[in-house]
Short mmCIF file of C-alpha atoms and ligand atoms in Angstrom, two decimals:
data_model
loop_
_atom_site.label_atom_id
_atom_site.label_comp_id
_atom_site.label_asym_id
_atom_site.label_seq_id
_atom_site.Cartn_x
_atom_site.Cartn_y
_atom_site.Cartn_z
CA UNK J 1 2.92 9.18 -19.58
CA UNK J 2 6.52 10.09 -20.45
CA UNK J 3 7.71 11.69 -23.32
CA UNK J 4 10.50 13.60 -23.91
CA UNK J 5 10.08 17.50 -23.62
CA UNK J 6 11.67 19.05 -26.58
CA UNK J 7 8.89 21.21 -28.12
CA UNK J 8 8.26 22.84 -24.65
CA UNK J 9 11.79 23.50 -23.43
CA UNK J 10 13.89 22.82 -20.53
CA UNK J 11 11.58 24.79 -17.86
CA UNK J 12 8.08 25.34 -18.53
CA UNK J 13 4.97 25.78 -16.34
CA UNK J 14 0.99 25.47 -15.71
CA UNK J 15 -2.20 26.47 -13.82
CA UNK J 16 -4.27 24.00 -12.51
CA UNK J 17 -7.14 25.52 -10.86
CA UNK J 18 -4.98 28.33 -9.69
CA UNK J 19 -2.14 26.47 -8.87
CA UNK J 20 0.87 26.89 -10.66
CA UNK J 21 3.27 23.83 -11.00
CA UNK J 22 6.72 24.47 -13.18
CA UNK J 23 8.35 21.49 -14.86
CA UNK J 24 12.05 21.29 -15.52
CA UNK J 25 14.81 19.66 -16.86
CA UNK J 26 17.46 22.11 -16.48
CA UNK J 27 20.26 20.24 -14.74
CA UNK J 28 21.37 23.96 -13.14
CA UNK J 29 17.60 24.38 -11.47
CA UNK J 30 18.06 20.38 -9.93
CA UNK J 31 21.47 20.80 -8.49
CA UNK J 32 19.91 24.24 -6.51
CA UNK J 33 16.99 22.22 -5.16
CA UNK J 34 18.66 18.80 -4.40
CA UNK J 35 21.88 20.62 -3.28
CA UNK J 36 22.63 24.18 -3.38
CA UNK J 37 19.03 25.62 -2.06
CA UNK J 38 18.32 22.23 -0.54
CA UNK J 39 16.93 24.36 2.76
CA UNK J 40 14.33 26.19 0.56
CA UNK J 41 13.01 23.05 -1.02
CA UNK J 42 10.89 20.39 0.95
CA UNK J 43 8.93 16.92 -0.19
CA UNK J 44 5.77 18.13 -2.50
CA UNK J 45 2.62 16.47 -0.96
CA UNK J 46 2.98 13.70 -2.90
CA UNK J 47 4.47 11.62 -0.36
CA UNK J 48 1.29 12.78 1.84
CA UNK J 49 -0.12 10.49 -0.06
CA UNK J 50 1.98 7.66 1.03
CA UNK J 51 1.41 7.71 4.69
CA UNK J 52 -1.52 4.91 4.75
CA UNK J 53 1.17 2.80 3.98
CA UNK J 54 4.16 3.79 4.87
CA UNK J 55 3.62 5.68 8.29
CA UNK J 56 4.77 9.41 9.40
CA UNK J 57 8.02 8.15 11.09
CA UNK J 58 9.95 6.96 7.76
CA UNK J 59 12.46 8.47 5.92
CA UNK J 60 10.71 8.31 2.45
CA UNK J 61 7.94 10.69 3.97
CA UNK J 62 10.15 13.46 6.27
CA UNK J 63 11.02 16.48 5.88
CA UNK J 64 13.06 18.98 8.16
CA UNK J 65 14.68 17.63 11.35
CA UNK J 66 12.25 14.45 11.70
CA UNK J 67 14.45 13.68 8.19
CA UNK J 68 17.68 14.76 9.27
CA UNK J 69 17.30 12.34 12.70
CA UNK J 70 16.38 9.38 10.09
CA UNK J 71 18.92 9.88 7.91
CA UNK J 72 22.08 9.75 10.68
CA UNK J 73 19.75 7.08 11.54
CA UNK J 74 19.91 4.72 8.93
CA UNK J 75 23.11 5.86 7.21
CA UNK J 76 25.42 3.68 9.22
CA UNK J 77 23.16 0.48 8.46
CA UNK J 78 23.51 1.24 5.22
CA UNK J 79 27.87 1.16 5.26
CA UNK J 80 27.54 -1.72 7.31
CA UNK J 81 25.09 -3.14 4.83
CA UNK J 82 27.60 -2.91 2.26
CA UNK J 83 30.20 -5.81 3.56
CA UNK J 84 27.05 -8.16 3.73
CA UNK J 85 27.71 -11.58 2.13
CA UNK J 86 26.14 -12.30 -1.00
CA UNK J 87 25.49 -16.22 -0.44
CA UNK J 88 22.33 -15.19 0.57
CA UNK J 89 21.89 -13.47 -2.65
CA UNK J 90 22.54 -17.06 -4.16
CA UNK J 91 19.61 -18.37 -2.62
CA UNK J 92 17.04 -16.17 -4.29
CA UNK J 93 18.88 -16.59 -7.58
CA UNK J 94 18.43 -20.38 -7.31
CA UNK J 95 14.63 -20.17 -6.42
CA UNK J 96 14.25 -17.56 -9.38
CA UNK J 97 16.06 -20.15 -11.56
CA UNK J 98 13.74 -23.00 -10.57
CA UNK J 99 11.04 -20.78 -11.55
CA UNK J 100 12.05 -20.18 -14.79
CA UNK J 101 12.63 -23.63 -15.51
CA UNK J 102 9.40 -24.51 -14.29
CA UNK J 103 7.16 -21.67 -16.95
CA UNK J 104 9.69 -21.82 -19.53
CA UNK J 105 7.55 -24.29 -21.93
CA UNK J 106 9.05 -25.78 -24.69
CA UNK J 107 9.50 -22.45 -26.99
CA UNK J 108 11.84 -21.38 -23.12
CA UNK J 109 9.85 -18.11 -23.11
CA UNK J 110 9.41 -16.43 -19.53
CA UNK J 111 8.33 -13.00 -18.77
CA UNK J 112 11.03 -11.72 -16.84
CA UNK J 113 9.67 -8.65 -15.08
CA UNK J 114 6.82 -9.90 -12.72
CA UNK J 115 9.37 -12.40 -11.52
CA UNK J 116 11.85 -9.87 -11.12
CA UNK J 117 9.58 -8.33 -8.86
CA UNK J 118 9.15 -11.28 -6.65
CA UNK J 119 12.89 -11.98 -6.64
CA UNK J 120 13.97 -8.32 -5.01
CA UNK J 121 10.55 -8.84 -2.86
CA UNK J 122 12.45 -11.74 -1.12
CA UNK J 123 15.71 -10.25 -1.46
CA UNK J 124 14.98 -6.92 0.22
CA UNK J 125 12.72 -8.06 2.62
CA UNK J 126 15.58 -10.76 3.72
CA UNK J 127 17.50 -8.18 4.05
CA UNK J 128 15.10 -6.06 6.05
CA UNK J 129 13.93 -8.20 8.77
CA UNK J 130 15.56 -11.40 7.78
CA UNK J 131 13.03 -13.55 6.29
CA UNK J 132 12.23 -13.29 3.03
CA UNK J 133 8.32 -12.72 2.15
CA UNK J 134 7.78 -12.27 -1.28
CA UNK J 135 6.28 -15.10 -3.51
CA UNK J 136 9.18 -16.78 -4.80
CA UNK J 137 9.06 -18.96 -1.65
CA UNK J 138 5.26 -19.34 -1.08
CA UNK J 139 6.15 -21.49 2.16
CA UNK J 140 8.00 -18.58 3.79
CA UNK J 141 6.56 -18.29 7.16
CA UNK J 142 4.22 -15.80 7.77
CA UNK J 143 3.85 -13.13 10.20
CA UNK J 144 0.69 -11.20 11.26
CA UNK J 145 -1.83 -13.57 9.97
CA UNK J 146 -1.03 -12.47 6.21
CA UNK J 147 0.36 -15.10 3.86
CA UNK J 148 3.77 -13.91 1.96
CA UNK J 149 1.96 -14.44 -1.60
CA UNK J 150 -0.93 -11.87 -0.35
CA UNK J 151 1.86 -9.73 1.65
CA UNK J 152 3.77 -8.99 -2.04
CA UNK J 153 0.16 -8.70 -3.78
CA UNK J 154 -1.00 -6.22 -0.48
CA UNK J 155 2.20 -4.43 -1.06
CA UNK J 156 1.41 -3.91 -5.20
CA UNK J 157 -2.06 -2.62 -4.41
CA UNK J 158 -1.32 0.09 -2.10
CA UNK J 159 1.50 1.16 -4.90
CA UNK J 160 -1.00 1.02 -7.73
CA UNK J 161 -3.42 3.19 -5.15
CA UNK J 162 -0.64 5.54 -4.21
CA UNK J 163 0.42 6.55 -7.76
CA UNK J 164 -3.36 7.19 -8.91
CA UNK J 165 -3.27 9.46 -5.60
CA UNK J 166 -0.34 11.16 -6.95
CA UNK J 167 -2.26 12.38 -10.29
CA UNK J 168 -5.01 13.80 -7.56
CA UNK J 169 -1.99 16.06 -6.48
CA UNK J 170 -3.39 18.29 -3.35
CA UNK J 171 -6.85 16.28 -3.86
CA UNK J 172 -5.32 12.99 -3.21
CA UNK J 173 -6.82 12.19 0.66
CA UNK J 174 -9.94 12.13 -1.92
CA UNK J 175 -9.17 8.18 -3.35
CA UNK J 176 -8.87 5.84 -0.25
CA UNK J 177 -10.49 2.86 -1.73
CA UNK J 178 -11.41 -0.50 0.73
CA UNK J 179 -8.73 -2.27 -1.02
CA UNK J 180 -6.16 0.57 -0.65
CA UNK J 181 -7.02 0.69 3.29
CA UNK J 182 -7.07 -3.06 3.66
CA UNK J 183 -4.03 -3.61 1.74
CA UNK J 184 -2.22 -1.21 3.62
CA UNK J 185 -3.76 -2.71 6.60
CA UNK J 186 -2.15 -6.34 5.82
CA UNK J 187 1.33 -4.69 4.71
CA UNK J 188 1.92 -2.74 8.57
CA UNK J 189 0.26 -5.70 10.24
CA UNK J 190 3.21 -7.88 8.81
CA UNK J 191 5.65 -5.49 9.32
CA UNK J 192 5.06 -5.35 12.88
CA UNK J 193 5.07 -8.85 13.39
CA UNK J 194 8.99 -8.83 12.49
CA UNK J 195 9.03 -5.72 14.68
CA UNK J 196 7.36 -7.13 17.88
CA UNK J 197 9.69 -10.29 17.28
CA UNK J 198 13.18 -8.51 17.10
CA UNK J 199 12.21 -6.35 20.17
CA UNK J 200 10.95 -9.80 21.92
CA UNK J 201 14.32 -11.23 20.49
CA UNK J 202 16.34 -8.66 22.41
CA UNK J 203 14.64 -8.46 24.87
CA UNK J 204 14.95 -12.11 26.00
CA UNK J 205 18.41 -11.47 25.40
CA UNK J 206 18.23 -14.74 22.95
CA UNK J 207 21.40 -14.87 20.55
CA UNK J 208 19.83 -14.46 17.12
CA UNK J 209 21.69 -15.37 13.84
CA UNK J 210 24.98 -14.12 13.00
CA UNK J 211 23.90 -12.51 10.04
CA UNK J 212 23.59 -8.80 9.16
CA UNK J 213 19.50 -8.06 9.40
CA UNK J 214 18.30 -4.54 9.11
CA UNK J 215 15.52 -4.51 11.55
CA UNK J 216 17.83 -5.82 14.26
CA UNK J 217 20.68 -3.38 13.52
CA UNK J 218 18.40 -0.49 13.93
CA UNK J 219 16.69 -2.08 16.99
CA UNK J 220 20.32 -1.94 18.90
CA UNK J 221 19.74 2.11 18.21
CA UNK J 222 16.02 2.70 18.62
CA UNK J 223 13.14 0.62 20.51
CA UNK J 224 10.14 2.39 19.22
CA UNK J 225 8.22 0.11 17.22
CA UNK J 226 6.39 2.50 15.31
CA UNK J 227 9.77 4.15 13.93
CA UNK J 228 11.16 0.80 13.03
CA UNK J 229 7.61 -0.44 11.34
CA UNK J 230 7.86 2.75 9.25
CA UNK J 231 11.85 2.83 8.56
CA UNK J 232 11.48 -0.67 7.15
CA UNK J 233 8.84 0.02 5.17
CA UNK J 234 10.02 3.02 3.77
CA UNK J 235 13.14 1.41 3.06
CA UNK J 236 11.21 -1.30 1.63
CA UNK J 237 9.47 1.36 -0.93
CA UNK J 238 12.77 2.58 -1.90
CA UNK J 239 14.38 -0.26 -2.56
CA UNK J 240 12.61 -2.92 -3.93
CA UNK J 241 10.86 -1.77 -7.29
CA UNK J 242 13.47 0.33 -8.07
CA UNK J 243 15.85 -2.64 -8.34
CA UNK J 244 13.47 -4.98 -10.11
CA UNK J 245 12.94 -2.04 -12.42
CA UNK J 246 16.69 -1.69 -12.95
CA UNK J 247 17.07 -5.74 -13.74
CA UNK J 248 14.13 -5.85 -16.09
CA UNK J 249 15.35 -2.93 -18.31
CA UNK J 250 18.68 -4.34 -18.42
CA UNK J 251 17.03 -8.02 -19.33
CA UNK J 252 14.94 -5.76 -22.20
CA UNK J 253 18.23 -3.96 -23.34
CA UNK J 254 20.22 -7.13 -23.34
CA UNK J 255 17.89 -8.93 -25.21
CA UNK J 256 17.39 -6.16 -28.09
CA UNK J 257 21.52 -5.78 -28.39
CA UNK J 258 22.96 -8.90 -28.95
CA UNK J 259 26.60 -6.78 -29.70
CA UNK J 260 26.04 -5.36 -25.81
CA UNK J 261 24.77 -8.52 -24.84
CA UNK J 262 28.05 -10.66 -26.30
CA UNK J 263 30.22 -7.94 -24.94
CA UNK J 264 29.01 -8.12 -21.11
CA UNK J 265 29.18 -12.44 -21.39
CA UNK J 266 32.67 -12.30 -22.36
CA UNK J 267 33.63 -9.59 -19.78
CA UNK J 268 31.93 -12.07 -17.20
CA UNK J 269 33.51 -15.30 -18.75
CA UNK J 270 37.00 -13.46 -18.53
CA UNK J 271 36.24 -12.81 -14.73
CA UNK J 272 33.87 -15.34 -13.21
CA UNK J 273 33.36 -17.44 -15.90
CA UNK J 274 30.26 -18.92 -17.60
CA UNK J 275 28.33 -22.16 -18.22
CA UNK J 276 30.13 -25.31 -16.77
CA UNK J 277 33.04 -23.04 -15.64
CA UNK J 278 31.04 -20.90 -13.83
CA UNK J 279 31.98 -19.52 -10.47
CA UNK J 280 29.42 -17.75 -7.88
CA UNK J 281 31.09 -13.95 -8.11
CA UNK J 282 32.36 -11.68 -4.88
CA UNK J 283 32.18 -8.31 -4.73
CA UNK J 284 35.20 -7.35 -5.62
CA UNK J 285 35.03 -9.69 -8.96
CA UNK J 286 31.79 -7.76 -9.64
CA UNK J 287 33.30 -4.38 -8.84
CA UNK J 288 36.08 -5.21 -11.48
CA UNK J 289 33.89 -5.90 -14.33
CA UNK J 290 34.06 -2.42 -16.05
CA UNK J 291 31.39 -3.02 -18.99
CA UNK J 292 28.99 -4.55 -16.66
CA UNK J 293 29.25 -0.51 -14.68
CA UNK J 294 28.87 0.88 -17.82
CA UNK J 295 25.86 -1.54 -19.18
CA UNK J 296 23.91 -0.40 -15.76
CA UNK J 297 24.75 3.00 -15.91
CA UNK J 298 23.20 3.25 -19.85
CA UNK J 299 20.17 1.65 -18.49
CA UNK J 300 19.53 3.73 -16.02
CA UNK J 301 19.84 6.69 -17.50
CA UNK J 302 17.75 5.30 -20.57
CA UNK J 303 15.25 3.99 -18.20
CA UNK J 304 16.01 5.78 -14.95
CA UNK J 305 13.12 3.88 -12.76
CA UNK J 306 12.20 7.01 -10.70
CA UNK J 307 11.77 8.70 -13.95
CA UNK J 308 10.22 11.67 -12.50
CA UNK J 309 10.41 13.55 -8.93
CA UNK J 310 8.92 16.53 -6.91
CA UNK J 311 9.94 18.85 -4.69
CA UNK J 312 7.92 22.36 -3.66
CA UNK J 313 8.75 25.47 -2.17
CA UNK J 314 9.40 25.87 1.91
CA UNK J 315 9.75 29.23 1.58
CA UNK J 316 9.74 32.19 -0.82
CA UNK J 317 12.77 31.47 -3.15
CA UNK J 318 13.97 31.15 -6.73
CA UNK J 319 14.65 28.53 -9.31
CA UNK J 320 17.63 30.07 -10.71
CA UNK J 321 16.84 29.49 -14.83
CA UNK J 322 13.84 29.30 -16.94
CA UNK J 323 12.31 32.27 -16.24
CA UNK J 324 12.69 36.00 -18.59
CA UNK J 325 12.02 35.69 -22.23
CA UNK J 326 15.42 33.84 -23.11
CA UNK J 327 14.72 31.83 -20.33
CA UNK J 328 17.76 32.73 -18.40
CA UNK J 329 16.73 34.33 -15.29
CA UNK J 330 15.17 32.95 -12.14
CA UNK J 331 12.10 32.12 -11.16
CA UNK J 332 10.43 33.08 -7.94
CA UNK J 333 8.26 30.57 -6.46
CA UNK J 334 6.03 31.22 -2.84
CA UNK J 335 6.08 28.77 -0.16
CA UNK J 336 4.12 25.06 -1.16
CA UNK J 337 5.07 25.73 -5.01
CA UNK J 338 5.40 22.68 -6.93
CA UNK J 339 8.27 21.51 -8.84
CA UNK J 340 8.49 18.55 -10.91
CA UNK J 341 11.86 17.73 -12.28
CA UNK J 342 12.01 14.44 -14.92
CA UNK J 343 15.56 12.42 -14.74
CA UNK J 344 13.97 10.74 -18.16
CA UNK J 345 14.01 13.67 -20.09
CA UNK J 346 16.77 15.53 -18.66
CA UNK J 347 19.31 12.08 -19.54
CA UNK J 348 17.63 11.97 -23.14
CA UNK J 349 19.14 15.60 -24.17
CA UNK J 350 20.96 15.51 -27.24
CA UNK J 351 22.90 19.27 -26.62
CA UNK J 352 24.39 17.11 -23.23
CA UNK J 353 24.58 13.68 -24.53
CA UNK J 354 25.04 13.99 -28.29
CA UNK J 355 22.74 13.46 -31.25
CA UNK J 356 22.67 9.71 -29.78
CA UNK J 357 20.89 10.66 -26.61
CA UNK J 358 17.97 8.04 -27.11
CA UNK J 359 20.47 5.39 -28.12
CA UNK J 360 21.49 2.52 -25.93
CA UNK J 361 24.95 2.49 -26.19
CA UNK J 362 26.96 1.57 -22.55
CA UNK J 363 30.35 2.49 -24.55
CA UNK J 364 29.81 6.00 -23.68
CA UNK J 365 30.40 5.49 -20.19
CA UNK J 366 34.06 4.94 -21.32
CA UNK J 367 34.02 8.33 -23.04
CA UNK J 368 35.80 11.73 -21.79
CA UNK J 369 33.01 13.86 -22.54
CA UNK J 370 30.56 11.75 -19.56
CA UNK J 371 33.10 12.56 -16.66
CA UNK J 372 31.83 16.10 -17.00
CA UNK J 373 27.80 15.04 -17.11
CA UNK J 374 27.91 16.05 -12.96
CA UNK J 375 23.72 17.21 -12.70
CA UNK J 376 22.77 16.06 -15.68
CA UNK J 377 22.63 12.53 -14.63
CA UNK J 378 20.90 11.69 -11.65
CA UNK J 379 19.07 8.27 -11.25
CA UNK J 380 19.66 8.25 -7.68
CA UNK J 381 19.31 11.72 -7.04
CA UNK J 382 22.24 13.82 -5.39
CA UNK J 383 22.62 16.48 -2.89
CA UNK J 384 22.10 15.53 0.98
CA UNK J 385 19.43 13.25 0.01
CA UNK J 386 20.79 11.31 -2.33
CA UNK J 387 19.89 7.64 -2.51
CA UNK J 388 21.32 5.52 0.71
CA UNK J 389 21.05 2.30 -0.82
CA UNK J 390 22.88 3.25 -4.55
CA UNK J 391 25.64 0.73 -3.61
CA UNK J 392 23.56 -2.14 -2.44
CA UNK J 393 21.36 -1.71 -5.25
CA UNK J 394 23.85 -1.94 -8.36
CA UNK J 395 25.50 -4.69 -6.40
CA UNK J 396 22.18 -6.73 -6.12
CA UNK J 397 21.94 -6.01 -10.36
CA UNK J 398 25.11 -6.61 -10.55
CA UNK J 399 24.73 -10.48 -9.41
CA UNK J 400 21.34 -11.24 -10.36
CA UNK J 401 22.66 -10.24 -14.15
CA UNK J 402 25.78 -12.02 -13.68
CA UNK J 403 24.38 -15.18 -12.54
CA UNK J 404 21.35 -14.86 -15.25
CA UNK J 405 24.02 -14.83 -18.29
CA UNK J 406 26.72 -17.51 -16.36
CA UNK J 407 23.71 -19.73 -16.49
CA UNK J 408 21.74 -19.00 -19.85
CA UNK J 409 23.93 -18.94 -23.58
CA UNK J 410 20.79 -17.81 -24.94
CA UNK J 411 18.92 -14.44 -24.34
CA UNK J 412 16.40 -13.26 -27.00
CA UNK J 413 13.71 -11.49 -26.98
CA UNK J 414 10.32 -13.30 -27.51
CA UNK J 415 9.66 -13.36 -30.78
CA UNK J 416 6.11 -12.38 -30.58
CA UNK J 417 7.47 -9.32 -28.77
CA UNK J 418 10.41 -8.36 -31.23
CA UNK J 419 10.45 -5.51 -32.58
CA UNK J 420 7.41 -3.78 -30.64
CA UNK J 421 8.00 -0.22 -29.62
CA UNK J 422 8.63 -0.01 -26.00
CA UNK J 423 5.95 1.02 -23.82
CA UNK J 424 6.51 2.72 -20.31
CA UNK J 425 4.09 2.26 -17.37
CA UNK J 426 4.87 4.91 -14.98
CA UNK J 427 3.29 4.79 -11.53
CA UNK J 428 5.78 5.47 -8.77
CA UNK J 429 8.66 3.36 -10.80
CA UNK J 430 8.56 3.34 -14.35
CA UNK J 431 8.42 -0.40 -15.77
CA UNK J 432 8.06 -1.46 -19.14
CA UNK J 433 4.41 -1.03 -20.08
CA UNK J 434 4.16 -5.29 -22.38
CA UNK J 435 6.09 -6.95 -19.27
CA UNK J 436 9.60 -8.21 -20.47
CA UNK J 437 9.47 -11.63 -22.66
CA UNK J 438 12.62 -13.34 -23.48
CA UNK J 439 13.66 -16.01 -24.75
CA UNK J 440 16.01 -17.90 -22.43
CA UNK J 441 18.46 -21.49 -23.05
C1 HEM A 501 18.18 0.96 -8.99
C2 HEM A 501 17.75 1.08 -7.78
C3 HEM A 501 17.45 2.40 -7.10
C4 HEM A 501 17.21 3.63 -7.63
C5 HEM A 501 17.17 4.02 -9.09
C6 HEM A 501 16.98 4.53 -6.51
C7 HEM A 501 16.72 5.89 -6.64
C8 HEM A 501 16.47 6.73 -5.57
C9 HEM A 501 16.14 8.13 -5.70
C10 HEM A 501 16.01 8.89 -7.02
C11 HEM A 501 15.96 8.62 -4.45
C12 HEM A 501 15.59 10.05 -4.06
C13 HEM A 501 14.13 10.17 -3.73
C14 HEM A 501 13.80 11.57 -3.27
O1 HEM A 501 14.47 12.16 -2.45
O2 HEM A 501 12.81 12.12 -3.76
C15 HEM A 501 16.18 7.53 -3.52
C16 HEM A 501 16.10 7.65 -2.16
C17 HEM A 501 16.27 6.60 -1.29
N1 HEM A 501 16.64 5.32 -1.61
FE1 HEM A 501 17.00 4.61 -3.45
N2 HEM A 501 17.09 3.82 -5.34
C18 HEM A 501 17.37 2.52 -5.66
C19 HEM A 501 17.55 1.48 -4.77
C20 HEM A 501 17.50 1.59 -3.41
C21 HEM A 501 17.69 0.49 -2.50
C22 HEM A 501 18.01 -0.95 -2.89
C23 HEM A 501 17.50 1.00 -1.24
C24 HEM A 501 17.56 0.29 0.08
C25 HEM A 501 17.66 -0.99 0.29
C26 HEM A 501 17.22 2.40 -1.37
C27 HEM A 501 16.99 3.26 -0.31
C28 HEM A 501 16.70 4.60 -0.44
C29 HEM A 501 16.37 5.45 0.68
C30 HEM A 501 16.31 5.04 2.15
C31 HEM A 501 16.10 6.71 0.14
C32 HEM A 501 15.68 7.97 0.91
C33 HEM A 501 16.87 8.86 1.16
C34 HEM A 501 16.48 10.16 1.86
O3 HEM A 501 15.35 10.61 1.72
O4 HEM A 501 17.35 10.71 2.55
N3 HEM A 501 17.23 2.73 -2.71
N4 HEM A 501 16.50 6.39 -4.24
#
């Protein structure tokens, strides 16, 4: 569960059967770990957790120099992945349109958040190994005997699996349901299908399609299958829930602030235009649409998707505040200490953001105070491991929202859902906990 931390403080801590574990929201004690004391820090064993599916050779799961190799690794797909062309973006936009159109009854009421989920399936995985799998186009091809509909619900159960493995902590190797190991299973099986096909691709020195694929950029630098099965899919994890997170808050946010809402449609009119006089945005035209930036950067640090992180102790070190009885001296923490730091509650303070904190209000992003926030907001993380696909992601939001409100005049919130307070599901990503039902004409 979430909830903000004010009765206990910015740093506090617990013992769980010996085992202490400190919990902070001190924006001084994140910038040491993610930056300053970076070497002292490592991955907690959470993301032990995660190797059924995602492999040892990923970046999501490395620590030390097996990280640092797959980070100058990936980087420069991910700069190169930043000129890609969006038409293919248009595609999945289309197909999610059709979809709405076809459940929209006649009240037009569609919950938004499941099908955002298949829409970034299809998108990332597209952009991954150049075929999109998720259910949006249930007559996608499919690789490694596993249909696309049971690849995306394979790909959900090992999550679901993964974060109840997560509240086992050290314990965690102790929950490895059938379905967990059969799911995960069907997810690497598919994975190397595209795998075995670019190397076979390559190798048979057969021209493949002009556009930018993942997969095959990394294959020009590596030919190990088992690194490329596990880069994907790690970058698949990263990517993919965190973005369909991102669009359904905004959707939820848009829908409860009709004054935001009106705001954003007539910055995109003035640009792109909407309705009949709609035109499919570039980059740049999304770039330049200031309120949309701000609208995305309110959400997520309202509803920052990885809401809450980890990191532990590599060796003996300090956590430089929280500790002393005015909680301004360090803390010492021995080697495979845990540390859990929470982006939610550290972007909710009121003495950083103002009595407001808990307010949605994207105007602030306009305001002098928020060029100072530096640490204090963080929904991609910062420091040397900061989020590689930040600019790819907000520019996927950027024209899935775009397109949604250039097509739709009208976006409500159901009305059997107006009004409700919101409820947070938090496994790895945090989604809204009663789906996201709107209203949309
Ligand atoms: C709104 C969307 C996104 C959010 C909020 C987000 C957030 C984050 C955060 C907080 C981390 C740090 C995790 C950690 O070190 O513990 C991270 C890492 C990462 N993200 Fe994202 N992410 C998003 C989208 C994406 C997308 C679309 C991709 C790729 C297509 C991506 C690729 C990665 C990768 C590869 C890492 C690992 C970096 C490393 O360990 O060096 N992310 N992301």
């Amino acid at each position: 569960m979430v909830r903000a931390c004010d009765e206990l403080g910015d740093t506090w801590g617990y013992k769980l059967f010996g085992t202490r574990t400190i919990i902070t929201r001190d924006p001084r004690n994140i910038q040491a770990m993610l930056a300053t004391q970076f070497d002292d820090y490592k991955l907690a064993t959470d993301r032990d957790a995660m190797h059924q599916l995602l492999g040892t050779k990923g970046i999501f799961t490395q620590n030390g120099q097996g990280w640092k190799n797959s980070r100058a690794l990936l980087r420069p797909n991910f700069d190169r992945a930043q000129v890609a062309e969006l038409d293919r973006l248009e595609l999945f936009f289309e197909q999610m349109h059709r979809r709405i159109e076809a459940v929209a009854g006649e009240n037009r009421c569609v919950e938004m958040q499941e099908l955002y989920k298949k829409l970034t399936m299809d998108s990332s995985s597209d952009f991954l190994v150049g075929s999109p799998v998720g259910s949006l186009f249930p007559d996608a091809d499919d690789k490694g005997g596993v249909s696309s509909q049971t690849f995306s619900e394979a790909f959900d159960v090992a999550e679901v699996t993964i974060a109840t493995r997560w509240a086992l902590s050290n314990l965690y190797w102790l929950y490895s349901p059938k379905r967990f190991r059969v799911a995960c299973a069907a997810v690497r099986g598919m994975i190397r299908g595209y795998v075995v096909e670019s190397l076979q691709v390559r190798a048979e020195k057969k021209k493949g399609q002009n556009r930018y694929v993942f997969l095959d950029a990394l294959a020009d630098t590596t030919q190990e299958p088992q690194v490329l099965q596990d880069q994907v899919l790690s970058v698949l994890l990263a990517g993919r829930d965190t973005t369909s997170a991102l669009l359904s808050w905004t959707t939820l946010c848009l829908s409860r602030h009709p004054a935001v809402q009106n705001k954003l449609r007539a910055a995109i009119a003035a640009t792109v235009g909407v309705g009949a006089s709609a035109k499919i945005p570039t980059q740049e035209e999304l770039r330049s649409i200031t309120y949309l930036k701000w609208v995305l950067n309110e959400v997520l640090r309202c509803y920052p998707p990885l809401h809450a992180n980890t990191r532990c102790a590599r060796v003996p070190t300090t956590l430089p505040y929280g500790g002393g009885l005015d909680g301004n001296s360090p803390i010492s923490l021995m080697p495979n200490e845990k540390v859990v730091y929470s982006s939610f509650c550290l972007q909710r303070r009121k003495d950083l953001y103002g009595e407001d904190a808990d307010e949605f209000r994207p105007e602030r992003w306009g305001e002098e105070k928020i060029r100072k926030i530096g640490w204090a907001y963080i929904p991609f993380n910062g420091g040397p491991r900061t989020c590689l696909g930040q600019q790819l992601a907000l520019t996927h939001a950027s024209y899935f929202l775009t397109r949604l409100l250039q097509t739709y005049d009208v976006l409500e919130e159901d009305p059997e859902f107006e009004g409700l307070d919101i409820k947070y599901d938090s496994k790895i990503n945090m989604s809204s906990g009663r789906g996201v039902h709107v209203k949309l004409a």
